[in-house]
């Protein structure tokens, strides 16, 4: 079947449009309003369907698949609760710029607006959490809309889209519209090339800087591997230090000599201090999130700021910049590298004092923690996991909380697309289904979800999906018996009143793994940790690893809410007096 100028049912069109857009995997869950499409799935073998156990899991799987491959993740769910269950993943993908195409079933067009069984206003509900969405009322529009959905999801600033397909449209017969030629113009045309005059101004600013810093974000990774390579070239050419957001880890290698570590609320001391004291900041594919900036009126107060972003709405949205450049990161970096090479490079001695100061900040060793021979410290657990997996073909996902920050601090990423985490929305439950999506795309790779004992229970039912589809995902739980980040904030900012953050009645994770047909491993002694991790790695089935860690360890450094970058709490300063300074005069936590 060529898919061109052929008569088909709407359900057939959905599958053909997916094939024409290169889809190989779908994450979904059947229901009444989407059964015609599922019937077509049953009669073909070119697209693999992964049966999830909850529609939220389908969305996160599609996110992990997309983030690790650069291709859009595809979700197929039914109407009503099927559509509403995927909303969390849609918002997560929107905030982190992850391309996702979600096909939802809908009640027949004649029943729309009648409160029919499993009806909801899917377009209305998902409008705020998608780049665009459609309700298809005519089968002859269906294929064209799906092609457009894939284009919008993947071009410009990537993101999720929804196509809502009523059941009668799935049954109806019409003429299939082939995928249009890429040269066809559309109303949605993202600007790819940056303004050359602005790029020249940026190069001149960087060349004249005495305290420069490069601040990269997830946009570098979204732009493709060429953008990450160009970023590395620019760092080498300029000699500038580089830091990144949580989403940007891996675009520049953690082993690189210019790497300062992640910045932000739980970032490295040297990264945050350099951001505060720099005289020229080059922001590439990041959006000045509040977890990065700290107190806005004290954020990098004396710097000239350059901002490269494909999304014009992100420019001057939060932080006013001196040189705005709208365009695709890869295109702009290519021009910057070319112009820098063509210009007279500044003397490296110009920034020698800056590097000396950075060396002094590095000497604070802001990720230090007290070792313990009897209890596994969570930082040590991540360090050992990294050492035993760094030379393998490894992908890491996380849930959300302390373990996520420790993973960002202690697991070194050398390449892009190896780190999948929920940055903007902070979705507990993201990591495990995302890891399944990654494993679907990379069957022979080692995929590990670094999890917390609270977060992992949000989507633990997807263990059944992993077992069914023989996806040997590893769940590495830092089990501290608490909602760790909630407990840390309660301890530091709410008078140690631990309101509902102790997770009582925890499951036996080893038995839980076995109940699903997987493998469970438990470890509570540092001396046993390496062997246990090796066993996890070598196990060909899905594994839940219950790593019992110190229950009251806190994640430092930390910029308390409402504080500036140069007002961080370091591990050796986190006394009651220091914490008290993070509280306002009325004793309320600053938010």
JSON list of N, CA and C in Angstrom, two decimals, residues 501-544:
[
{"chain": "A", "resi": 501, "resn": "UNK", "atom": "N", "xyz": [5.05, 13.49, 55.35]},
{"chain": "A", "resi": 501, "resn": "UNK", "atom": "CA", "xyz": [6.14, 13.19, 54.42]},
{"chain": "A", "resi": 501, "resn": "UNK", "atom": "C", "xyz": [6.83, 11.87, 54.72]},
{"chain": "A", "resi": 502, "resn": "UNK", "atom": "N", "xyz": [6.46, 11.23, 55.83]},
{"chain": "A", "resi": 502, "resn": "UNK", "atom": "CA", "xyz": [7.02, 9.91, 56.14]},
{"chain": "A", "resi": 502, "resn": "UNK", "atom": "C", "xyz": [6.13, 8.86, 55.48]},
{"chain": "A", "resi": 503, "resn": "UNK", "atom": "N", "xyz": [6.72, 8.06, 54.61]},
{"chain": "A", "resi": 503, "resn": "UNK", "atom": "CA", "xyz": [5.93, 7.12, 53.82]},
{"chain": "A", "resi": 503, "resn": "UNK", "atom": "C", "xyz": [5.80, 5.78, 54.57]},
{"chain": "A", "resi": 504, "resn": "UNK", "atom": "N", "xyz": [4.80, 5.71, 55.42]},
{"chain": "A", "resi": 504, "resn": "UNK", "atom": "CA", "xyz": [4.56, 4.48, 56.18]},
{"chain": "A", "resi": 504, "resn": "UNK", "atom": "C", "xyz": [3.93, 3.41, 55.27]},
{"chain": "A", "resi": 505, "resn": "UNK", "atom": "N", "xyz": [3.90, 2.19, 55.76]},
{"chain": "A", "resi": 505, "resn": "UNK", "atom": "CA", "xyz": [3.30, 1.06, 55.05]},
{"chain": "A", "resi": 505, "resn": "UNK", "atom": "C", "xyz": [3.91, 0.91, 53.65]},
{"chain": "A", "resi": 506, "resn": "UNK", "atom": "N", "xyz": [5.23, 0.97, 53.60]},
{"chain": "A", "resi": 506, "resn": "UNK", "atom": "CA", "xyz": [5.92, 0.78, 52.33]},
{"chain": "A", "resi": 506, "resn": "UNK", "atom": "C", "xyz": [5.83, -0.67, 51.89]},
{"chain": "A", "resi": 507, "resn": "UNK", "atom": "N", "xyz": [5.74, -0.91, 50.58]},
{"chain": "A", "resi": 507, "resn": "UNK", "atom": "CA", "xyz": [5.73, -2.30, 50.12]},
{"chain": "A", "resi": 507, "resn": "UNK", "atom": "C", "xyz": [7.12, -2.93, 50.26]},
{"chain": "A", "resi": 508, "resn": "UNK", "atom": "N", "xyz": [7.15, -4.23, 50.29]},
{"chain": "A", "resi": 508, "resn": "UNK", "atom": "CA", "xyz": [8.41, -4.97, 50.16]},
{"chain": "A", "resi": 508, "resn": "UNK", "atom": "C", "xyz": [8.74, -4.96, 48.67]},
{"chain": "A", "resi": 509, "resn": "UNK", "atom": "N", "xyz": [9.70, -4.13, 48.26]},
{"chain": "A", "resi": 509, "resn": "UNK", "atom": "CA", "xyz": [9.95, -3.94, 46.84]},
{"chain": "A", "resi": 509, "resn": "UNK", "atom": "C", "xyz": [10.47, -5.21, 46.16]},
{"chain": "A", "resi": 510, "resn": "UNK", "atom": "N", "xyz": [11.16, -6.05, 46.90]},
{"chain": "A", "resi": 510, "resn": "UNK", "atom": "CA", "xyz": [11.64, -7.31, 46.33]},
{"chain": "A", "resi": 510, "resn": "UNK", "atom": "C", "xyz": [10.45, -8.21, 46.00]},
{"chain": "A", "resi": 511, "resn": "UNK", "atom": "N", "xyz": [9.53, -8.34, 46.94]},
{"chain": "A", "resi": 511, "resn": "UNK", "atom": "CA", "xyz": [8.34, -9.15, 46.70]},
{"chain": "A", "resi": 511, "resn": "UNK", "atom": "C", "xyz": [7.47, -8.54, 45.60]},
{"chain": "A", "resi": 512, "resn": "UNK", "atom": "N", "xyz": [7.42, -7.21, 45.58]},
{"chain": "A", "resi": 512, "resn": "UNK", "atom": "CA", "xyz": [6.62, -6.54, 44.56]},
{"chain": "A", "resi": 512, "resn": "UNK", "atom": "C", "xyz": [7.15, -6.84, 43.17]},
{"chain": "A", "resi": 513, "resn": "UNK", "atom": "N", "xyz": [8.47, -6.79, 43.01]},
{"chain": "A", "resi": 513, "resn": "UNK", "atom": "CA", "xyz": [9.08, -7.12, 41.73]},
{"chain": "A", "resi": 513, "resn": "UNK", "atom": "C", "xyz": [8.74, -8.55, 41.33]},
{"chain": "A", "resi": 514, "resn": "UNK", "atom": "N", "xyz": [8.84, -9.46, 42.28]},
{"chain": "A", "resi": 514, "resn": "UNK", "atom": "CA", "xyz": [8.57, -10.86, 41.99]},
{"chain": "A", "resi": 514, "resn": "UNK", "atom": "C", "xyz": [7.10, -11.08, 41.67]},
{"chain": "A", "resi": 515, "resn": "UNK", "atom": "N", "xyz": [6.22, -10.33, 42.32]},
{"chain": "A", "resi": 515, "resn": "UNK", "atom": "CA", "xyz": [4.78, -10.46, 42.05]},
{"chain": "A", "resi": 515, "resn": "UNK", "atom": "C", "xyz": [4.46, -10.11, 40.61]},
{"chain": "A", "resi": 516, "resn": "UNK", "atom": "N", "xyz": [5.20, -9.17, 40.04]},
{"chain": "A", "resi": 516, "resn": "UNK", "atom": "CA", "xyz": [4.99, -8.78, 38.65]},
{"chain": "A", "resi": 516, "resn": "UNK", "atom": "C", "xyz": [5.72, -9.70, 37.67]},
{"chain": "A", "resi": 517, "resn": "UNK", "atom": "N", "xyz": [6.55, -10.58, 38.18]},
{"chain": "A", "resi": 517, "resn": "UNK", "atom": "CA", "xyz": [7.32, -11.44, 37.30]},
{"chain": "A", "resi": 517, "resn": "UNK", "atom": "C", "xyz": [8.71, -10.92, 37.00]},
{"chain": "A", "resi": 518, "resn": "UNK", "atom": "N", "xyz": [9.13, -9.90, 37.74]},
{"chain": "A", "resi": 518, "resn": "UNK", "atom": "CA", "xyz": [10.47, -9.35, 37.60]},
{"chain": "A", "resi": 518, "resn": "UNK", "atom": "C", "xyz": [11.39, -9.89, 38.68]},
{"chain": "A", "resi": 519, "resn": "UNK", "atom": "N", "xyz": [12.51, -9.20, 38.87]},
{"chain": "A", "resi": 519, "resn": "UNK", "atom": "CA", "xyz": [13.51, -9.61, 39.85]},
{"chain": "A", "resi": 519, "resn": "UNK", "atom": "C", "xyz": [13.69, -8.49, 40.87]},
{"chain": "A", "resi": 520, "resn": "UNK", "atom": "N", "xyz": [13.76, -8.85, 42.14]},
{"chain": "A", "resi": 520, "resn": "UNK", "atom": "CA", "xyz": [13.98, -7.89, 43.20]},
{"chain": "A", "resi": 520, "resn": "UNK", "atom": "C", "xyz": [15.33, -8.09, 43.86]},
{"chain": "A", "resi": 521, "resn": "UNK", "atom": "N", "xyz": [16.00, -6.99, 44.17]},
{"chain": "A", "resi": 521, "resn": "UNK", "atom": "CA", "xyz": [17.30, -7.00, 44.86]},
{"chain": "A", "resi": 521, "resn": "UNK", "atom": "C", "xyz": [17.24, -5.97, 45.98]},
{"chain": "A", "resi": 522, "resn": "UNK", "atom": "N", "xyz": [17.76, -6.34, 47.15]},
{"chain": "A", "resi": 522, "resn": "UNK", "atom": "CA", "xyz": [17.83, -5.37, 48.26]},
{"chain": "A", "resi": 522, "resn": "UNK", "atom": "C", "xyz": [19.27, -5.27, 48.74]},
{"chain": "A", "resi": 523, "resn": "UNK", "atom": "N", "xyz": [19.69, -4.04, 49.07]},
{"chain": "A", "resi": 523, "resn": "UNK", "atom": "CA", "xyz": [21.04, -3.83, 49.60]},
{"chain": "A", "resi": 523, "resn": "UNK", "atom": "C", "xyz": [20.98, -2.72, 50.64]},
{"chain": "A", "resi": 524, "resn": "UNK", "atom": "N", "xyz": [21.62, -2.94, 51.80]},
{"chain": "A", "resi": 524, "resn": "UNK", "atom": "CA", "xyz": [21.63, -1.91, 52.84]},
{"chain": "A", "resi": 524, "resn": "UNK", "atom": "C", "xyz": [23.02, -1.67, 53.44]},
{"chain": "A", "resi": 525, "resn": "UNK", "atom": "N", "xyz": [24.07, -2.30, 52.88]},
{"chain": "A", "resi": 525, "resn": "UNK", "atom": "CA", "xyz": [25.42, -2.12, 53.39]},
{"chain": "A", "resi": 525, "resn": "UNK", "atom": "C", "xyz": [26.34, -1.62, 52.27]},
{"chain": "A", "resi": 526, "resn": "UNK", "atom": "N", "xyz": [27.14, -0.60, 52.55]},
{"chain": "A", "resi": 526, "resn": "UNK", "atom": "CA", "xyz": [28.05, -0.10, 51.52]},
{"chain": "A", "resi": 526, "resn": "UNK", "atom": "C", "xyz": [28.97, -1.17, 50.95]},
{"chain": "A", "resi": 527, "resn": "UNK", "atom": "N", "xyz": [29.41, -2.09, 51.78]},
{"chain": "A", "resi": 527, "resn": "UNK", "atom": "CA", "xyz": [30.36, -3.11, 51.31]},
{"chain": "A", "resi": 527, "resn": "UNK", "atom": "C", "xyz": [29.73, -4.08, 50.32]},
{"chain": "A", "resi": 528, "resn": "UNK", "atom": "N", "xyz": [28.40, -4.17, 50.31]},
{"chain": "A", "resi": 528, "resn": "UNK", "atom": "CA", "xyz": [27.71, -5.10, 49.41]},
{"chain": "A", "resi": 528, "resn": "UNK", "atom": "C", "xyz": [27.22, -4.43, 48.14]},
{"chain": "A", "resi": 529, "resn": "UNK", "atom": "N", "xyz": [27.36, -3.10, 48.07]},
{"chain": "A", "resi": 529, "resn": "UNK", "atom": "CA", "xyz": [26.68, -2.35, 47.02]},
{"chain": "A", "resi": 529, "resn": "UNK", "atom": "C", "xyz": [27.19, -2.68, 45.62]},
{"chain": "A", "resi": 530, "resn": "UNK", "atom": "N", "xyz": [28.50, -2.72, 45.42]},
{"chain": "A", "resi": 530, "resn": "UNK", "atom": "CA", "xyz": [29.03, -2.96, 44.08]},
{"chain": "A", "resi": 530, "resn": "UNK", "atom": "C", "xyz": [28.57, -4.29, 43.50]},
{"chain": "A", "resi": 531, "resn": "UNK", "atom": "N", "xyz": [28.65, -5.34, 44.32]},
{"chain": "A", "resi": 531, "resn": "UNK", "atom": "CA", "xyz": [28.23, -6.66, 43.83]},
{"chain": "A", "resi": 531, "resn": "UNK", "atom": "C", "xyz": [26.74, -6.67, 43.49]},
{"chain": "A", "resi": 532, "resn": "UNK", "atom": "N", "xyz": [25.95, -5.99, 44.32]},
{"chain": "A", "resi": 532, "resn": "UNK", "atom": "CA", "xyz": [24.51, -5.95, 44.07]},
{"chain": "A", "resi": 532, "resn": "UNK", "atom": "C", "xyz": [24.20, -5.19, 42.78]},
{"chain": "A", "resi": 533, "resn": "UNK", "atom": "N", "xyz": [24.92, -4.10, 42.54]},
{"chain": "A", "resi": 533, "resn": "UNK", "atom": "CA", "xyz": [24.70, -3.34, 41.30]},
{"chain": "A", "resi": 533, "resn": "UNK", "atom": "C", "xyz": [25.11, -4.18, 40.09]},
{"chain": "A", "resi": 534, "resn": "UNK", "atom": "N", "xyz": [26.21, -4.91, 40.20]},
{"chain": "A", "resi": 534, "resn": "UNK", "atom": "CA", "xyz": [26.62, -5.78, 39.09]},
{"chain": "A", "resi": 534, "resn": "UNK", "atom": "C", "xyz": [25.56, -6.84, 38.81]},
{"chain": "A", "resi": 535, "resn": "UNK", "atom": "N", "xyz": [24.98, -7.40, 39.86]},
{"chain": "A", "resi": 535, "resn": "UNK", "atom": "CA", "xyz": [23.91, -8.39, 39.67]},
{"chain": "A", "resi": 535, "resn": "UNK", "atom": "C", "xyz": [22.73, -7.77, 38.94]},
{"chain": "A", "resi": 536, "resn": "UNK", "atom": "N", "xyz": [22.35, -6.54, 39.34]},
{"chain": "A", "resi": 536, "resn": "UNK", "atom": "CA", "xyz": [21.26, -5.83, 38.67]},
{"chain": "A", "resi": 536, "resn": "UNK", "atom": "C", "xyz": [21.57, -5.65, 37.18]},
{"chain": "A", "resi": 537, "resn": "UNK", "atom": "N", "xyz": [22.76, -5.21, 36.88]},
{"chain": "A", "resi": 537, "resn": "UNK", "atom": "CA", "xyz": [23.15, -4.95, 35.48]},
{"chain": "A", "resi": 537, "resn": "UNK", "atom": "C", "xyz": [23.08, -6.23, 34.65]},
{"chain": "A", "resi": 538, "resn": "UNK", "atom": "N", "xyz": [23.53, -7.34, 35.24]},
{"chain": "A", "resi": 538, "resn": "UNK", "atom": "CA", "xyz": [23.63, -8.60, 34.50]},
{"chain": "A", "resi": 538, "resn": "UNK", "atom": "C", "xyz": [22.32, -9.37, 34.42]},
{"chain": "A", "resi": 539, "resn": "UNK", "atom": "N", "xyz": [21.29, -8.91, 35.13]},
{"chain": "A", "resi": 539, "resn": "UNK", "atom": "CA", "xyz": [20.01, -9.61, 35.13]},
{"chain": "A", "resi": 539, "resn": "UNK", "atom": "C", "xyz": [19.23, -9.27, 33.85]},
{"chain": "A", "resi": 540, "resn": "UNK", "atom": "N", "xyz": [18.82, -10.27, 33.09]},
{"chain": "A", "resi": 540, "resn": "UNK", "atom": "CA", "xyz": [18.16, -9.99, 31.81]},
{"chain": "A", "resi": 540, "resn": "UNK", "atom": "C", "xyz": [16.68, -9.66, 31.91]},
{"chain": "A", "resi": 541, "resn": "UNK", "atom": "N", "xyz": [16.14, -9.58, 33.13]},
{"chain": "A", "resi": 541, "resn": "UNK", "atom": "CA", "xyz": [14.73, -9.23, 33.32]},
{"chain": "A", "resi": 541, "resn": "UNK", "atom": "C", "xyz": [14.62, -7.83, 33.94]},
{"chain": "A", "resi": 542, "resn": "UNK", "atom": "N", "xyz": [13.40, -7.27, 33.96]},
{"chain": "A", "resi": 542, "resn": "UNK", "atom": "CA", "xyz": [13.20, -6.02, 34.70]},
{"chain": "A", "resi": 542, "resn": "UNK", "atom": "C", "xyz": [13.55, -6.22, 36.18]},
{"chain": "A", "resi": 543, "resn": "UNK", "atom": "N", "xyz": [14.19, -5.23, 36.77]},
{"chain": "A", "resi": 543, "resn": "UNK", "atom": "CA", "xyz": [14.68, -5.34, 38.15]},
{"chain": "A", "resi": 543, "resn": "UNK", "atom": "C", "xyz": [14.19, -4.15, 38.97]},
{"chain": "A", "resi": 544, "resn": "UNK", "atom": "N", "xyz": [13.75, -4.42, 40.20]},
{"chain": "A", "resi": 544, "resn": "UNK", "atom": "CA", "xyz": [13.58, -3.37, 41.20]},
{"chain": "A", "resi": 544, "resn": "UNK", "atom": "C", "xyz": [14.68, -3.55, 42.22]}
]
